[in-house]
Amino acid sequence: MASESYNVIVVGAASGIGAAATEHLAAQGVHVFGMDRNLEGMQQLAGRLRAAGHAVDAVGADITDPASIDAAIASVVHSAGQIHGLVNCAGITGTTNIKGHEVSLEDFDRVYAINLRGALIVSQAILKHMLPFGYGRILHVASIAGKEGNAGMAAYSATKAGLIGLVKSIAKDYPETGITINALAPAVIRTPLVDALPDATVKYMTDKIPMRRVGELEEAAAMIAWIVSPACSFTTGFTFDLSGGRATY
């Protein structure tokens, strides 16, 4: 069923940057399909935004499971027709504030499964849909830790660096298709995930930001909305910084 609306999937939309992006996009008139393994939380957000007059639907999906993602995207296609954009905000930090020799392989694998393997899974699923239309905007939320590395966060830093590399690589596969694939590298953004980190970890990251403050969810959401809009048409394979001056490359 075709739709004249601009349809964007936000993965990991129930909280944090994903929820902020969902709200911001919906306020701009975008039809947002929020995907999250926390379906109850996603349904609550979607209900609140629909009550405010916005087009938001909740979809349950697990980014670590290809069958789950394929089924979720198929359901959105059936409902909306063309999917114009996808924002992948799914990510976890894993255990933090530990030295490299203390990193648990089990924890590392858990972080990898979501942050990097999951990004490939969702990219493959959405690309198969976008290619026949000759249009698409894909954005993966990485981290400044993926560029510089954060002490005590080996699993997170390594998988976010891998995510940036993944974006650089696969973007080069589709430069003439009308599909752009980019990443966003935030520094510390005021989210529940950051609030749950040890104070020492947050202080370490904030002290490295020249602006001496954390970023706000609204700032991240506004940048995300532009990157997945038709206006961002000549940038692909790039990692946009949202770092308060911490990184300038």
PDB file of N, CA, C and O in Angstrom, residues 158-199:
ATOM      1  N   ALA A 158      35.259  -0.076  20.922  1.00  0.00           N
ATOM      2  CA  ALA A 158      35.624  -0.923  19.786  1.00  0.00           C
ATOM      3  C   ALA A 158      34.444  -1.141  18.847  1.00  0.00           C
ATOM      4  O   ALA A 158      34.594  -1.084  17.613  1.00  0.00           O
ATOM      5  N   THR A 159      33.271  -1.387  19.389  1.00  0.00           N
ATOM      6  CA  THR A 159      32.113  -1.654  18.533  1.00  0.00           C
ATOM      7  C   THR A 159      31.618  -0.385  17.854  1.00  0.00           C
ATOM      8  O   THR A 159      31.136  -0.438  16.718  1.00  0.00           O
ATOM      9  N   LYS A 160      31.732   0.753  18.511  1.00  0.00           N
ATOM     10  CA  LYS A 160      31.344   2.009  17.860  1.00  0.00           C
ATOM     11  C   LYS A 160      32.356   2.401  16.782  1.00  0.00           C
ATOM     12  O   LYS A 160      31.982   2.968  15.749  1.00  0.00           O
ATOM     13  N   ALA A 161      33.638   2.092  16.991  1.00  0.00           N
ATOM     14  CA  ALA A 161      34.627   2.293  15.935  1.00  0.00           C
ATOM     15  C   ALA A 161      34.315   1.387  14.755  1.00  0.00           C
ATOM     16  O   ALA A 161      34.410   1.807  13.582  1.00  0.00           O
ATOM     17  N   GLY A 162      33.939   0.160  15.045  1.00  0.00           N
ATOM     18  CA  GLY A 162      33.548  -0.763  13.990  1.00  0.00           C
ATOM     19  C   GLY A 162      32.332  -0.277  13.233  1.00  0.00           C
ATOM     20  O   GLY A 162      32.240  -0.435  12.006  1.00  0.00           O
ATOM     21  N   LEU A 163      31.394   0.338  13.948  1.00  0.00           N
ATOM     22  CA  LEU A 163      30.191   0.871  13.308  1.00  0.00           C
ATOM     23  C   LEU A 163      30.547   1.996  12.333  1.00  0.00           C
ATOM     24  O   LEU A 163      30.012   2.070  11.222  1.00  0.00           O
ATOM     25  N   ILE A 164      31.470   2.867  12.741  1.00  0.00           N
ATOM     26  CA  ILE A 164      31.914   3.934  11.837  1.00  0.00           C
ATOM     27  C   ILE A 164      32.570   3.334  10.596  1.00  0.00           C
ATOM     28  O   ILE A 164      32.334   3.774   9.466  1.00  0.00           O
ATOM     29  N   GLY A 165      33.379   2.302  10.785  1.00  0.00           N
ATOM     30  CA  GLY A 165      34.002   1.629   9.649  1.00  0.00           C
ATOM     31  C   GLY A 165      32.975   0.956   8.751  1.00  0.00           C
ATOM     32  O   GLY A 165      33.109   0.969   7.513  1.00  0.00           O
ATOM     33  N   LEU A 166      31.962   0.373   9.351  1.00  0.00           N
ATOM     34  CA  LEU A 166      30.895  -0.265   8.580  1.00  0.00           C
ATOM     35  C   LEU A 166      30.186   0.754   7.698  1.00  0.00           C
ATOM     36  O   LEU A 166      29.943   0.514   6.511  1.00  0.00           O
ATOM     37  N   VAL A 167      29.875   1.909   8.268  1.00  0.00           N
ATOM     38  CA  VAL A 167      29.206   2.972   7.517  1.00  0.00           C
ATOM     39  C   VAL A 167      30.092   3.450   6.366  1.00  0.00           C
ATOM     40  O   VAL A 167      29.626   3.627   5.227  1.00  0.00           O
ATOM     41  N   LYS A 168      31.381   3.669   6.621  1.00  0.00           N
ATOM     42  CA  LYS A 168      32.297   4.119   5.574  1.00  0.00           C
ATOM     43  C   LYS A 168      32.348   3.109   4.429  1.00  0.00           C
ATOM     44  O   LYS A 168      32.408   3.479   3.250  1.00  0.00           O
ATOM     45  N   SER A 169      32.316   1.833   4.774  1.00  0.00           N
ATOM     46  CA  SER A 169      32.425   0.788   3.765  1.00  0.00           C
ATOM     47  C   SER A 169      31.143   0.637   2.945  1.00  0.00           C
ATOM     48  O   SER A 169      31.177   0.740   1.711  1.00  0.00           O
ATOM     49  N   ILE A 170      30.028   0.393   3.607  1.00  0.00           N
ATOM     50  CA  ILE A 170      28.821   0.078   2.844  1.00  0.00           C
ATOM     51  C   ILE A 170      28.284   1.303   2.104  1.00  0.00           C
ATOM     52  O   ILE A 170      27.627   1.158   1.070  1.00  0.00           O
ATOM     53  N   ALA A 171      28.578   2.501   2.586  1.00  0.00           N
ATOM     54  CA  ALA A 171      28.147   3.696   1.861  1.00  0.00           C
ATOM     55  C   ALA A 171      28.768   3.729   0.470  1.00  0.00           C
ATOM     56  O   ALA A 171      28.139   4.203  -0.491  1.00  0.00           O
ATOM     57  N   LYS A 172      29.999   3.233   0.356  1.00  0.00           N
ATOM     58  CA  LYS A 172      30.691   3.222  -0.933  1.00  0.00           C
ATOM     59  C   LYS A 172      30.114   2.193  -1.899  1.00  0.00           C
ATOM     60  O   LYS A 172      30.438   2.198  -3.093  1.00  0.00           O
ATOM     61  N   ASP A 173      29.275   1.299  -1.401  1.00  0.00           N
ATOM     62  CA  ASP A 173      28.645   0.306  -2.267  1.00  0.00           C
ATOM     63  C   ASP A 173      27.448   0.869  -3.033  1.00  0.00           C
ATOM     64  O   ASP A 173      27.017   0.264  -4.023  1.00  0.00           O
ATOM     65  N   TYR A 174      26.905   2.014  -2.566  1.00  0.00           N
ATOM     66  CA  TYR A 174      25.642   2.501  -3.137  1.00  0.00           C
ATOM     67  C   TYR A 174      25.650   3.994  -3.478  1.00  0.00           C
ATOM     68  O   TYR A 174      24.632   4.663  -3.339  1.00  0.00           O
ATOM     69  N   PRO A 175      26.744   4.564  -3.942  1.00  0.00           N
ATOM     70  CA  PRO A 175      26.787   6.023  -4.099  1.00  0.00           C
ATOM     71  C   PRO A 175      25.889   6.566  -5.201  1.00  0.00           C
ATOM     72  O   PRO A 175      25.528   7.749  -5.179  1.00  0.00           O
ATOM     73  N   GLU A 176      25.522   5.732  -6.170  1.00  0.00           N
ATOM     74  CA  GLU A 176      24.711   6.211  -7.289  1.00  0.00           C
ATOM     75  C   GLU A 176      23.281   5.695  -7.244  1.00  0.00           C
ATOM     76  O   GLU A 176      22.556   5.760  -8.236  1.00  0.00           O
ATOM     77  N   THR A 177      22.871   5.210  -6.083  1.00  0.00           N
ATOM     78  CA  THR A 177      21.537   4.613  -5.978  1.00  0.00           C
ATOM     79  C   THR A 177      20.488   5.555  -5.404  1.00  0.00           C
ATOM     80  O   THR A 177      19.315   5.210  -5.353  1.00  0.00           O
ATOM     81  N   GLY A 178      20.919   6.721  -4.936  1.00  0.00           N
ATOM     82  CA  GLY A 178      19.985   7.608  -4.247  1.00  0.00           C
ATOM     83  C   GLY A 178      19.876   7.309  -2.765  1.00  0.00           C
ATOM     84  O   GLY A 178      19.080   7.923  -2.053  1.00  0.00           O
ATOM     85  N   ILE A 179      20.703   6.354  -2.286  1.00  0.00           N
ATOM     86  CA  ILE A 179      20.686   5.973  -0.871  1.00  0.00           C
ATOM     87  C   ILE A 179      21.950   6.507  -0.203  1.00  0.00           C
ATOM     88  O   ILE A 179      23.059   6.231  -0.658  1.00  0.00           O
ATOM     89  N   THR A 180      21.781   7.264   0.866  1.00  0.00           N
ATOM     90  CA  THR A 180      22.926   7.727   1.648  1.00  0.00           C
ATOM     91  C   THR A 180      22.985   6.945   2.954  1.00  0.00           C
ATOM     92  O   THR A 180      21.955   6.587   3.532  1.00  0.00           O
ATOM     93  N   ILE A 181      24.205   6.691   3.403  1.00  0.00           N
ATOM     94  CA  ILE A 181      24.428   5.940   4.641  1.00  0.00           C
ATOM     95  C   ILE A 181      25.459   6.704   5.452  1.00  0.00           C
ATOM     96  O   ILE A 181      26.608   6.848   5.030  1.00  0.00           O
ATOM     97  N   ASN A 182      25.052   7.208   6.590  1.00  0.00           N
ATOM     98  CA  ASN A 182      25.926   8.036   7.415  1.00  0.00           C
ATOM     99  C   ASN A 182      25.872   7.599   8.869  1.00  0.00           C
ATOM    100  O   ASN A 182      25.059   6.759   9.257  1.00  0.00           O
ATOM    101  N   ALA A 183      26.759   8.191   9.652  1.00  0.00           N
ATOM    102  CA  ALA A 183      26.793   7.932  11.091  1.00  0.00           C
ATOM    103  C   ALA A 183      26.774   9.254  11.842  1.00  0.00           C
ATOM    104  O   ALA A 183      27.085  10.305  11.280  1.00  0.00           O
ATOM    105  N   LEU A 184      26.409   9.181  13.097  1.00  0.00           N
ATOM    106  CA  LEU A 184      26.443  10.329  14.004  1.00  0.00           C
ATOM    107  C   LEU A 184      27.289   9.928  15.203  1.00  0.00           C
ATOM    108  O   LEU A 184      27.097   8.854  15.763  1.00  0.00           O
ATOM    109  N   ALA A 185      28.234  10.793  15.580  1.00  0.00           N
ATOM    110  CA  ALA A 185      29.119  10.491  16.707  1.00  0.00           C
ATOM    111  C   ALA A 185      28.892  11.506  17.822  1.00  0.00           C
ATOM    112  O   ALA A 185      29.578  12.530  17.883  1.00  0.00           O
ATOM    113  N   PRO A 186      27.941  11.236  18.703  1.00  0.00           N
ATOM    114  CA  PRO A 186      27.727  12.147  19.828  1.00  0.00           C
ATOM    115  C   PRO A 186      28.809  11.972  20.889  1.00  0.00           C
ATOM    116  O   PRO A 186      29.373  10.890  21.063  1.00  0.00           O
ATOM    117  N   ALA A 187      29.090  13.046  21.587  1.00  0.00           N
ATOM    118  CA  ALA A 187      29.818  12.930  22.848  1.00  0.00           C
ATOM    119  C   ALA A 187      28.759  12.592  23.909  1.00  0.00           C
ATOM    120  O   ALA A 187      27.791  11.899  23.615  1.00  0.00           O
ATOM    121  N   VAL A 188      28.921  13.056  25.098  1.00  0.00           N
ATOM    122  CA  VAL A 188      27.962  12.718  26.154  1.00  0.00           C
ATOM    123  C   VAL A 188      26.666  13.473  25.926  1.00  0.00           C
ATOM    124  O   VAL A 188      26.645  14.703  25.887  1.00  0.00           O
ATOM    125  N   ILE A 189      25.568  12.738  25.766  1.00  0.00           N
ATOM    126  CA  ILE A 189      24.238  13.318  25.620  1.00  0.00           C
ATOM    127  C   ILE A 189      23.437  12.949  26.866  1.00  0.00           C
ATOM    128  O   ILE A 189      23.534  11.834  27.364  1.00  0.00           O
ATOM    129  N   ARG A 190      22.651  13.875  27.329  1.00  0.00           N
ATOM    130  CA  ARG A 190      21.878  13.646  28.555  1.00  0.00           C
ATOM    131  C   ARG A 190      20.764  12.641  28.290  1.00  0.00           C
ATOM    132  O   ARG A 190      19.689  12.978  27.814  1.00  0.00           O
ATOM    133  N   THR A 191      21.041  11.365  28.557  1.00  0.00           N
ATOM    134  CA  THR A 191      20.083  10.283  28.351  1.00  0.00           C
ATOM    135  C   THR A 191      20.053   9.387  29.595  1.00  0.00           C
ATOM    136  O   THR A 191      20.970   9.435  30.423  1.00  0.00           O
ATOM    137  N   PRO A 192      19.028   8.525  29.711  1.00  0.00           N
ATOM    138  CA  PRO A 192      19.012   7.560  30.816  1.00  0.00           C
ATOM    139  C   PRO A 192      20.240   6.656  30.806  1.00  0.00           C
ATOM    140  O   PRO A 192      20.740   6.275  31.863  1.00  0.00           O
ATOM    141  N   LEU A 193      20.744   6.314  29.605  1.00  0.00           N
ATOM    142  CA  LEU A 193      21.937   5.479  29.503  1.00  0.00           C
ATOM    143  C   LEU A 193      23.125   6.164  30.160  1.00  0.00           C
ATOM    144  O   LEU A 193      23.895   5.543  30.901  1.00  0.00           O
ATOM    145  N   VAL A 194      23.286   7.451  29.893  1.00  0.00           N
ATOM    146  CA  VAL A 194      24.391   8.204  30.491  1.00  0.00           C
ATOM    147  C   VAL A 194      24.171   8.374  31.989  1.00  0.00           C
ATOM    148  O   VAL A 194      25.114   8.275  32.786  1.00  0.00           O
ATOM    149  N   ASP A 195      22.934   8.613  32.379  1.00  0.00           N
ATOM    150  CA  ASP A 195      22.625   8.763  33.803  1.00  0.00           C
ATOM    151  C   ASP A 195      22.978   7.507  34.587  1.00  0.00           C
ATOM    152  O   ASP A 195      23.259   7.572  35.796  1.00  0.00           O
ATOM    153  N   ALA A 196      22.971   6.346  33.908  1.00  0.00           N
ATOM    154  CA  ALA A 196      23.251   5.078  34.588  1.00  0.00           C
ATOM    155  C   ALA A 196      24.742   4.780  34.691  1.00  0.00           C
ATOM    156  O   ALA A 196      25.140   3.862  35.407  1.00  0.00           O
ATOM    157  N   LEU A 197      25.575   5.562  33.990  1.00  0.00           N
ATOM    158  CA  LEU A 197      27.019   5.324  34.051  1.00  0.00           C
ATOM    159  C   LEU A 197      27.595   5.789  35.383  1.00  0.00           C
ATOM    160  O   LEU A 197      27.052   6.691  36.020  1.00  0.00           O
ATOM    161  N   PRO A 198      28.701   5.202  35.804  1.00  0.00           N
ATOM    162  CA  PRO A 198      29.365   5.684  37.021  1.00  0.00           C
ATOM    163  C   PRO A 198      29.780   7.145  36.858  1.00  0.00           C
ATOM    164  O   PRO A 198      30.132   7.591  35.770  1.00  0.00           O
ATOM    165  N   ASP A 199      29.734   7.895  37.954  1.00  0.00           N
ATOM    166  CA  ASP A 199      30.091   9.317  37.918  1.00  0.00           C
ATOM    167  C   ASP A 199      31.491   9.527  37.353  1.00  0.00           C
ATOM    168  O   ASP A 199      31.750  10.494  36.627  1.00  0.00           O
TER     169      ASP A 199
END
